[in-house]
Amino acid sequence: MVKLRTLGHSGLAVSEIGLGAWQLGGDWGPVTVDAANRILTAADKAGVSFWDTADVYGSGQSEQFIGDFNQRQPNPKRVIVSKVGRTADLYPNGYSKEKLRRCIEQSRERLQVNSVDVIQLHCIPFDEVKRGAVFDWLETFKADGLIKHYGASVETIEEAEYCLGHTQVTSLQIIFNVLRQDMAQSILPLAAENNVGIIVRLGLASGLLSGKMTKEQTFSEQDHRTYNRDGQAFHVGETFAGLPFEMGVELATEIKEKYAGNMSLADLSLRWLLDHDAVSSVITGASSAEQIKRNAAVSDLAPLSAELHTALSYFYQNEVRRHIRGTI
């Protein structure tokens, strides 16, 4: 069973392996009700009780699937978090208290809850973050009972540092993996000091660290690994951790051959993340029950050795970092 960790100062107990629900929106290809239910049921059985979604995933479809399932199969241990701030009426410069409230109310309706466990700002423009009003609004929504806690999903170290130093977020969702390690030095210690939970996304670098990709691999037109491969649609770091795809495949293969030993590359990569005490949960997308089961099993693996952590850090600094595109 997946172990639990505390999400910052919220006091919420969350599974250290979580479920990312972007794929339930059908944005990567059609998803039926039955397919969504199989994924959510598998997460339940594996003890993956921390579920992360967003209002823009399938224009609310992901939230609706989760809300319907949660009504049929309630679980007091389940923590459901969502994200807002990227709908067309808000992003990039239409933010207002009334419009943000309505977005959260719509998420609450689809999730079918009285109060959302955690609402995260969904990579909103940094200028809007620094303006600060949005956090005052979130404090009001919290006082009103619309949400229980709030956090922010960010893309860069600068954004993370600002949130940690100037806001009362209970959690930060960051891009962090073996192929993108900089947050470990600057952000994780600061988050721990401020008792802010860290939610990791892209822990397998859009699948590069699954150990199964080849340079010839293709993806559907709806998949961000096609339309955002070079940052055409949003921040380049959100896809393949900012690495050119073919280079990413080469580097992932090298890590597997040099450092994984008897472990799979995915297990090594997820265990590496869990070895960072400041990490509350690593959200992993999944398209099958078997994939969820495999990811969840990493919770029971022994920590990696200090020597292996040192070797992976050295490899990143000397072989990977210079190839990353966009602001880290």
mmCIF file of C-alpha atoms in Angstrom:
data_model
loop_
_atom_site.group_PDB
_atom_site.id
_atom_site.type_symbol
_atom_site.label_atom_id
_atom_site.label_comp_id
_atom_site.label_asym_id
_atom_site.label_seq_id
_atom_site.Cartn_x
_atom_site.Cartn_y
_atom_site.Cartn_z
ATOM 1 C CA MET A 1 0.000 0.000 0.000
ATOM 2 C CA VAL A 2 1.256 3.471 -0.883
ATOM 3 C CA LYS A 3 2.690 5.390 2.053
ATOM 4 C CA LEU A 4 1.233 8.712 3.140
ATOM 5 C CA ARG A 5 2.909 12.089 3.632
ATOM 6 C CA THR A 6 1.608 15.406 4.932
ATOM 7 C CA LEU A 7 0.860 18.153 2.421
ATOM 8 C CA GLY A 8 2.550 21.167 3.972
ATOM 9 C CA HIS A 9 0.684 23.021 6.699
ATOM 10 C CA SER A 10 -2.679 21.756 5.422
ATOM 11 C CA GLY A 11 -2.453 18.676 7.610
ATOM 12 C CA LEU A 12 -3.850 16.609 4.734
ATOM 13 C CA ALA A 13 -2.442 13.080 4.466
ATOM 14 C CA VAL A 14 -1.695 12.383 0.800
ATOM 15 C CA SER A 15 -0.385 9.281 -0.949
ATOM 16 C CA GLU A 16 3.251 9.807 -1.913
ATOM 17 C CA ILE A 17 2.430 8.445 -5.365
ATOM 18 C CA GLY A 18 -0.508 10.404 -6.735
ATOM 19 C CA LEU A 19 -2.675 10.258 -9.840
ATOM 20 C CA GLY A 20 -2.462 12.986 -12.458
ATOM 21 C CA ALA A 21 -5.770 13.170 -14.317
ATOM 22 C CA TRP A 22 -4.965 15.216 -17.430
ATOM 23 C CA GLN A 23 -5.489 12.130 -19.580
ATOM 24 C CA LEU A 24 -9.058 11.744 -18.259
ATOM 25 C CA GLY A 25 -9.972 14.938 -20.041
ATOM 26 C CA GLY A 26 -9.507 13.257 -23.391
ATOM 27 C CA ASP A 27 -6.976 15.885 -24.418
ATOM 28 C CA TRP A 28 -4.574 13.163 -25.518
ATOM 29 C CA GLY A 29 -7.282 11.066 -27.187
ATOM 30 C CA PRO A 30 -10.863 10.006 -26.444
ATOM 31 C CA VAL A 31 -11.583 8.519 -22.994
ATOM 32 C CA THR A 32 -14.775 6.602 -22.274
ATOM 33 C CA VAL A 33 -16.564 6.512 -18.939
ATOM 34 C CA ASP A 34 -15.594 2.853 -18.550
ATOM 35 C CA ALA A 35 -11.928 3.582 -19.235
ATOM 36 C CA ALA A 36 -11.911 6.439 -16.720
ATOM 37 C CA ASN A 37 -13.563 4.257 -14.101
ATOM 38 C CA ARG A 38 -10.997 1.490 -14.627
ATOM 39 C CA ILE A 39 -8.167 3.956 -14.011
ATOM 40 C CA LEU A 40 -9.788 5.453 -10.922
ATOM 41 C CA THR A 41 -10.683 2.025 -9.532
ATOM 42 C CA ALA A 42 -7.111 0.842 -10.024
ATOM 43 C CA ALA A 43 -5.821 3.929 -8.198
ATOM 44 C CA ASP A 44 -8.174 3.169 -5.309
ATOM 45 C CA LYS A 45 -7.072 -0.447 -5.068
ATOM 46 C CA ALA A 46 -3.398 0.533 -5.148
ATOM 47 C CA GLY A 47 -3.793 3.070 -2.356
ATOM 48 C CA VAL A 48 -3.213 6.040 -4.657
ATOM 49 C CA SER A 49 -5.543 8.413 -2.818
ATOM 50 C CA PHE A 50 -4.181 11.788 -3.966
ATOM 51 C CA TRP A 51 -5.795 12.846 -7.251
ATOM 52 C CA ASP A 52 -4.836 15.960 -9.205
ATOM 53 C CA THR A 53 -7.003 17.429 -11.963
ATOM 54 C CA ALA A 54 -7.832 20.824 -13.517
ATOM 55 C CA ASP A 55 -10.821 22.648 -14.926
ATOM 56 C CA VAL A 56 -9.259 22.829 -18.402
ATOM 57 C CA TYR A 57 -8.683 19.080 -18.708
ATOM 58 C CA GLY A 58 -11.296 18.278 -21.318
ATOM 59 C CA SER A 59 -13.176 21.475 -20.409
ATOM 60 C CA GLY A 60 -14.155 19.895 -17.121
ATOM 61 C CA GLN A 61 -14.479 16.279 -18.249
ATOM 62 C CA SER A 62 -11.689 15.067 -15.979
ATOM 63 C CA GLU A 63 -13.270 16.746 -12.952
ATOM 64 C CA GLN A 64 -16.671 15.313 -13.871
ATOM 65 C CA PHE A 65 -15.344 11.751 -14.148
ATOM 66 C CA ILE A 66 -13.661 12.111 -10.759
ATOM 67 C CA GLY A 67 -16.722 13.705 -9.163
ATOM 68 C CA ASP A 68 -19.032 10.962 -10.434
ATOM 69 C CA PHE A 69 -16.664 8.239 -9.244
ATOM 70 C CA ASN A 70 -16.236 9.912 -5.864
ATOM 71 C CA GLN A 71 -19.987 9.947 -5.389
ATOM 72 C CA ARG A 72 -20.337 6.252 -6.222
ATOM 73 C CA GLN A 73 -17.214 5.109 -4.395
ATOM 74 C CA PRO A 74 -16.537 7.539 -1.515
ATOM 75 C CA ASN A 75 -13.258 7.167 0.365
ATOM 76 C CA PRO A 76 -12.500 9.306 3.437
ATOM 77 C CA LYS A 77 -8.767 9.023 2.702
ATOM 78 C CA ARG A 78 -9.105 10.438 -0.800
ATOM 79 C CA VAL A 79 -7.755 13.952 -1.364
ATOM 80 C CA ILE A 80 -8.891 15.582 -4.601
ATOM 81 C CA VAL A 81 -7.170 18.752 -5.768
ATOM 82 C CA SER A 82 -7.824 20.813 -8.859
ATOM 83 C CA LYS A 83 -6.348 23.770 -10.684
ATOM 84 C CA VAL A 84 -7.839 26.963 -12.101
ATOM 85 C CA GLY A 85 -6.608 29.985 -13.981
ATOM 86 C CA ARG A 86 -6.041 28.839 -17.560
ATOM 87 C CA THR A 87 -9.538 29.154 -19.021
ATOM 88 C CA ALA A 88 -9.930 31.621 -21.878
ATOM 89 C CA ASP A 89 -11.899 34.144 -19.823
ATOM 90 C CA LEU A 90 -8.997 34.444 -17.346
ATOM 91 C CA TYR A 91 -5.739 33.691 -19.162
ATOM 92 C CA PRO A 92 -3.599 35.644 -19.833
ATOM 93 C CA ASN A 93 -4.921 39.018 -18.656
ATOM 94 C CA GLY A 94 -8.570 38.702 -17.682
ATOM 95 C CA TYR A 95 -8.221 37.849 -14.000
ATOM 96 C CA SER A 96 -10.844 39.109 -11.566
ATOM 97 C CA LYS A 97 -12.149 37.935 -8.225
ATOM 98 C CA GLU A 98 -15.626 37.267 -9.622
ATOM 99 C CA LYS A 99 -14.406 35.228 -12.603
ATOM 100 C CA LEU A 100 -11.986 33.177 -10.492
ATOM 101 C CA ARG A 101 -14.735 32.485 -7.965
ATOM 102 C CA ARG A 102 -17.032 31.250 -10.719
ATOM 103 C CA CYS A 103 -14.322 28.931 -12.062
ATOM 104 C CA ILE A 104 -13.867 27.414 -8.618
ATOM 105 C CA GLU A 105 -17.622 27.104 -8.145
ATOM 106 C CA GLN A 106 -17.842 25.218 -11.445
ATOM 107 C CA SER A 107 -14.998 22.912 -10.364
ATOM 108 C CA ARG A 108 -16.789 22.296 -7.082
ATOM 109 C CA GLU A 109 -19.994 21.450 -8.946
ATOM 110 C CA ARG A 110 -18.258 18.978 -11.240
ATOM 111 C CA LEU A 111 -16.342 17.399 -8.361
ATOM 112 C CA GLN A 112 -19.596 17.330 -6.387
ATOM 113 C CA VAL A 113 -18.083 18.506 -3.119
ATOM 114 C CA ASN A 114 -19.046 21.269 -0.701
ATOM 115 C CA SER A 115 -15.483 22.534 -0.488
ATOM 116 C CA VAL A 116 -12.504 21.675 -2.711
ATOM 117 C CA ASP A 117 -9.633 20.145 -0.720
ATOM 118 C CA VAL A 118 -6.979 22.220 -2.496
ATOM 119 C CA ILE A 119 -7.274 24.676 -5.384
ATOM 120 C CA GLN A 120 -4.063 25.491 -7.201
ATOM 121 C CA LEU A 121 -3.395 28.398 -9.504
ATOM 122 C CA HIS A 122 -2.646 26.762 -12.836
ATOM 123 C CA CYS A 123 0.607 28.312 -14.075
ATOM 124 C CA ILE A 124 -0.870 31.789 -14.322
ATOM 125 C CA PRO A 125 1.331 34.630 -15.635
ATOM 126 C CA PHE A 126 4.085 35.611 -13.221
ATOM 127 C CA ASP A 127 3.034 39.276 -13.407
ATOM 128 C CA GLU A 128 -0.383 38.256 -12.081
ATOM 129 C CA VAL A 129 1.256 36.260 -9.280
ATOM 130 C CA LYS A 130 3.407 39.253 -8.277
ATOM 131 C CA ARG A 131 0.437 41.609 -8.364
ATOM 132 C CA GLY A 132 -0.760 39.602 -5.380
ATOM 133 C CA ALA A 133 -4.504 40.211 -5.558
ATOM 134 C CA VAL A 134 -5.210 36.627 -6.586
ATOM 135 C CA PHE A 135 -3.926 35.364 -3.236
ATOM 136 C CA ASP A 136 -6.181 37.794 -1.377
ATOM 137 C CA TRP A 137 -9.078 36.390 -3.377
ATOM 138 C CA LEU A 138 -8.089 32.840 -2.477
ATOM 139 C CA GLU A 139 -7.971 33.786 1.209
ATOM 140 C CA THR A 140 -11.538 35.081 0.861
ATOM 141 C CA PHE A 141 -12.673 31.895 -0.880
ATOM 142 C CA LYS A 142 -11.087 29.881 1.916
ATOM 143 C CA ALA A 143 -12.868 31.941 4.574
ATOM 144 C CA ASP A 144 -16.124 31.475 2.664
ATOM 145 C CA GLY A 145 -15.684 27.685 2.659
ATOM 146 C CA LEU A 146 -15.426 27.406 -1.114
ATOM 147 C CA ILE A 147 -11.965 25.843 -0.728
ATOM 148 C CA LYS A 148 -10.109 24.314 2.201
ATOM 149 C CA HIS A 149 -6.580 25.182 1.087
ATOM 150 C CA TYR A 150 -4.826 26.739 -1.867
ATOM 151 C CA GLY A 151 -1.539 26.362 -3.693
ATOM 152 C CA ALA A 152 0.145 27.220 -6.961
ATOM 153 C CA SER A 153 1.415 25.229 -9.911
ATOM 154 C CA VAL A 154 4.541 26.964 -11.213
ATOM 155 C CA GLU A 155 7.034 26.492 -14.018
ATOM 156 C CA THR A 156 10.244 28.175 -12.890
ATOM 157 C CA ILE A 157 12.464 28.541 -9.850
ATOM 158 C CA GLU A 158 11.802 32.285 -9.762
ATOM 159 C CA GLU A 159 8.053 31.729 -9.570
ATOM 160 C CA ALA A 160 8.460 29.103 -6.849
ATOM 161 C CA GLU A 161 10.747 31.351 -4.803
ATOM 162 C CA TYR A 162 8.291 34.219 -5.028
ATOM 163 C CA CYS A 163 5.359 32.097 -3.852
ATOM 164 C CA LEU A 164 7.384 30.756 -0.938
ATOM 165 C CA GLY A 165 8.516 34.200 0.111
ATOM 166 C CA HIS A 166 5.390 36.301 -0.436
ATOM 167 C CA THR A 167 2.278 34.120 -0.120
ATOM 168 C CA GLN A 168 0.586 31.703 2.259
ATOM 169 C CA VAL A 169 0.324 28.772 -0.171
ATOM 170 C CA THR A 170 0.003 25.354 1.409
ATOM 171 C CA SER A 171 1.537 23.630 -1.624
ATOM 172 C CA LEU A 172 3.590 24.201 -4.737
ATOM 173 C CA GLN A 173 3.387 21.991 -7.808
ATOM 174 C CA ILE A 174 6.706 21.942 -9.656
ATOM 175 C CA ILE A 175 8.464 20.344 -12.629
ATOM 176 C CA PHE A 176 11.077 18.052 -11.105
ATOM 177 C CA ASN A 177 12.739 14.833 -12.223
ATOM 178 C CA VAL A 178 16.104 13.141 -12.815
ATOM 179 C CA LEU A 179 16.400 15.089 -16.078
ATOM 180 C CA ARG A 180 15.506 18.440 -14.432
ATOM 181 C CA GLN A 181 17.022 18.585 -10.949
ATOM 182 C CA ASP A 182 17.570 22.278 -10.148
ATOM 183 C CA MET A 183 14.604 22.570 -7.778
ATOM 184 C CA ALA A 184 16.392 20.223 -5.353
ATOM 185 C CA GLN A 185 19.024 22.788 -4.436
ATOM 186 C CA SER A 186 16.995 25.976 -4.260
ATOM 187 C CA ILE A 187 13.318 25.217 -3.725
ATOM 188 C CA LEU A 188 12.985 22.003 -1.708
ATOM 189 C CA PRO A 189 14.899 23.292 1.349
ATOM 190 C CA LEU A 190 12.953 26.565 1.271
ATOM 191 C CA ALA A 191 9.638 24.708 1.009
ATOM 192 C CA ALA A 192 10.560 22.522 3.974
ATOM 193 C CA GLU A 193 11.557 25.588 5.992
ATOM 194 C CA ASN A 194 8.188 27.200 5.251
ATOM 195 C CA ASN A 195 6.203 23.961 5.733
ATOM 196 C CA VAL A 196 4.877 24.096 2.185
ATOM 197 C CA GLY A 197 4.053 20.806 0.504
ATOM 198 C CA ILE A 198 5.724 19.948 -2.799
ATOM 199 C CA ILE A 199 3.677 18.229 -5.489
ATOM 200 C CA VAL A 200 5.852 16.917 -8.309
ATOM 201 C CA ARG A 201 4.588 16.767 -11.863
ATOM 202 C CA LEU A 202 6.441 15.395 -14.900
ATOM 203 C CA GLY A 203 8.305 12.993 -12.648
ATOM 204 C CA LEU A 204 8.883 10.741 -15.649
ATOM 205 C CA ALA A 205 9.583 13.649 -18.024
ATOM 206 C CA SER A 206 6.548 13.083 -20.261
ATOM 207 C CA GLY A 207 7.466 9.405 -20.530
ATOM 208 C CA LEU A 208 11.175 9.767 -21.340
ATOM 209 C CA LEU A 209 11.980 8.140 -17.997
ATOM 210 C CA SER A 210 9.605 5.248 -18.575
ATOM 211 C CA GLY A 211 12.532 3.596 -20.349
ATOM 212 C CA LYS A 212 10.344 2.576 -23.249
ATOM 213 C CA MET A 213 10.666 5.429 -25.735
ATOM 214 C CA THR A 214 12.649 5.386 -28.958
ATOM 215 C CA LYS A 215 13.664 8.253 -31.204
ATOM 216 C CA GLU A 216 11.209 7.022 -33.839
ATOM 217 C CA GLN A 217 8.220 7.175 -31.478
ATOM 218 C CA THR A 218 5.240 9.276 -32.520
ATOM 219 C CA PHE A 219 2.240 10.567 -30.605
ATOM 220 C CA SER A 220 -1.304 11.559 -31.528
ATOM 221 C CA GLU A 221 -2.024 15.073 -32.755
ATOM 222 C CA GLN A 222 -3.934 15.801 -29.530
ATOM 223 C CA ASP A 223 -0.970 14.796 -27.359
ATOM 224 C CA HIS A 224 1.130 17.673 -25.991
ATOM 225 C CA ARG A 225 4.194 15.592 -26.869
ATOM 226 C CA THR A 226 3.292 16.401 -30.475
ATOM 227 C CA TYR A 227 1.940 19.933 -30.374
ATOM 228 C CA ASN A 228 4.200 21.285 -27.614
ATOM 229 C CA ARG A 229 7.364 19.325 -28.375
ATOM 230 C CA ASP A 230 9.344 22.542 -28.804
ATOM 231 C CA GLY A 231 7.198 24.850 -26.684
ATOM 232 C CA GLN A 232 4.798 25.876 -29.452
ATOM 233 C CA ALA A 233 1.711 25.916 -27.188
ATOM 234 C CA PHE A 234 2.995 26.610 -23.652
ATOM 235 C CA HIS A 235 6.180 26.543 -21.584
ATOM 236 C CA VAL A 236 8.686 24.203 -23.225
ATOM 237 C CA GLY A 237 9.617 22.694 -19.855
ATOM 238 C CA GLU A 238 6.160 21.121 -19.590
ATOM 239 C CA THR A 239 7.048 18.622 -22.327
ATOM 240 C CA PHE A 240 10.044 16.266 -22.082
ATOM 241 C CA ALA A 241 11.363 18.490 -19.249
ATOM 242 C CA GLY A 242 12.465 21.016 -21.862
ATOM 243 C CA LEU A 243 14.836 18.628 -23.631
ATOM 244 C CA PRO A 244 14.819 18.072 -27.398
ATOM 245 C CA PHE A 245 13.029 14.744 -27.767
ATOM 246 C CA GLU A 246 15.805 12.757 -29.448
ATOM 247 C CA MET A 247 18.387 14.061 -26.975
ATOM 248 C CA GLY A 248 16.050 13.174 -24.122
ATOM 249 C CA VAL A 249 15.767 9.598 -25.360
ATOM 250 C CA GLU A 250 19.572 9.338 -25.531
ATOM 251 C CA LEU A 251 20.048 10.704 -22.021
ATOM 252 C CA ALA A 252 17.317 8.513 -20.533
ATOM 253 C CA THR A 253 18.859 5.455 -22.171
ATOM 254 C CA GLU A 254 22.257 6.374 -20.742
ATOM 255 C CA ILE A 255 20.821 6.696 -17.234
ATOM 256 C CA LYS A 256 19.141 3.326 -17.592
ATOM 257 C CA GLU A 257 22.311 1.614 -18.778
ATOM 258 C CA LYS A 258 24.669 3.251 -16.269
ATOM 259 C CA TYR A 259 22.643 3.565 -13.102
ATOM 260 C CA ALA A 260 19.408 1.540 -13.024
ATOM 261 C CA GLY A 261 21.004 -1.855 -12.413
ATOM 262 C CA ASN A 262 18.231 -4.331 -11.670
ATOM 263 C CA MET A 263 15.608 -1.584 -11.386
ATOM 264 C CA SER A 264 13.488 -0.311 -14.223
ATOM 265 C CA LEU A 265 14.243 3.244 -15.280
ATOM 266 C CA ALA A 266 10.746 4.309 -14.152
ATOM 267 C CA ASP A 267 11.245 2.780 -10.698
ATOM 268 C CA LEU A 268 14.641 4.437 -10.354
ATOM 269 C CA SER A 269 13.207 7.801 -11.393
ATOM 270 C CA LEU A 270 10.199 7.692 -9.085
ATOM 271 C CA ARG A 271 12.216 6.380 -6.136
ATOM 272 C CA TRP A 272 14.745 9.190 -6.690
ATOM 273 C CA LEU A 273 11.924 11.687 -6.282
ATOM 274 C CA LEU A 274 10.518 10.041 -3.158
ATOM 275 C CA ASP A 275 13.942 10.094 -1.537
ATOM 276 C CA HIS A 276 13.561 13.879 -1.240
ATOM 277 C CA ASP A 277 11.835 14.387 2.098
ATOM 278 C CA ALA A 278 10.353 17.735 1.054
ATOM 279 C CA VAL A 279 8.287 16.022 -1.659
ATOM 280 C CA SER A 280 4.727 15.352 -0.528
ATOM 281 C CA SER A 281 3.470 13.516 -3.604
ATOM 282 C CA VAL A 282 4.571 12.613 -7.111
ATOM 283 C CA ILE A 283 1.601 12.726 -9.473
ATOM 284 C CA THR A 284 1.853 10.265 -12.332
ATOM 285 C CA GLY A 285 -0.411 10.035 -15.329
ATOM 286 C CA ALA A 286 -1.663 6.581 -16.241
ATOM 287 C CA SER A 287 -3.597 5.082 -19.116
ATOM 288 C CA SER A 288 -3.961 1.587 -17.645
ATOM 289 C CA ALA A 289 -4.551 -0.169 -14.343
ATOM 290 C CA GLU A 290 -1.240 -1.994 -14.658
ATOM 291 C CA GLN A 291 0.655 1.266 -15.002
ATOM 292 C CA ILE A 292 -0.922 2.596 -11.811
ATOM 293 C CA LYS A 293 -0.061 -0.608 -9.962
ATOM 294 C CA ARG A 294 3.584 -0.416 -11.067
ATOM 295 C CA ASN A 295 3.934 3.221 -10.083
ATOM 296 C CA ALA A 296 2.321 2.634 -6.707
ATOM 297 C CA ALA A 297 4.731 -0.212 -5.936
ATOM 298 C CA VAL A 298 7.645 2.241 -5.890
ATOM 299 C CA SER A 299 6.408 3.404 -2.489
ATOM 300 C CA ASP A 300 7.611 0.087 -1.034
ATOM 301 C CA LEU A 301 11.084 0.202 -2.589
ATOM 302 C CA ALA A 302 14.104 0.949 -0.440
ATOM 303 C CA PRO A 303 15.687 4.404 -0.838
ATOM 304 C CA LEU A 304 18.499 4.734 -3.332
ATOM 305 C CA SER A 305 22.021 4.828 -1.940
ATOM 306 C CA ALA A 306 23.791 8.132 -1.263
ATOM 307 C CA GLU A 307 26.372 7.116 -3.848
ATOM 308 C CA LEU A 308 23.706 6.678 -6.513
ATOM 309 C CA HIS A 309 22.169 10.056 -5.684
ATOM 310 C CA THR A 310 25.590 11.651 -6.028
ATOM 311 C CA ALA A 311 26.190 9.931 -9.368
ATOM 312 C CA LEU A 312 22.816 11.028 -10.754
ATOM 313 C CA SER A 313 23.445 14.602 -9.628
ATOM 314 C CA TYR A 314 26.853 14.604 -11.330
ATOM 315 C CA PHE A 315 25.346 13.172 -14.519
ATOM 316 C CA TYR A 316 22.680 15.871 -14.555
ATOM 317 C CA GLN A 317 25.078 18.747 -14.033
ATOM 318 C CA ASN A 318 27.603 17.527 -16.585
ATOM 319 C CA GLU A 319 25.547 15.751 -19.244
ATOM 320 C CA VAL A 320 21.947 16.999 -19.103
ATOM 321 C CA ARG A 321 21.533 20.549 -17.890
ATOM 322 C CA ARG A 322 23.095 22.324 -20.867
ATOM 323 C CA HIS A 323 20.526 20.771 -23.206
ATOM 324 C CA ILE A 324 17.444 22.079 -21.347
ATOM 325 C CA ARG A 325 15.568 24.817 -23.177
ATOM 326 C CA GLY A 326 13.531 27.607 -21.638
ATOM 327 C CA THR A 327 13.732 29.154 -18.179
ATOM 328 C CA ILE A 328 14.371 26.592 -15.436
#
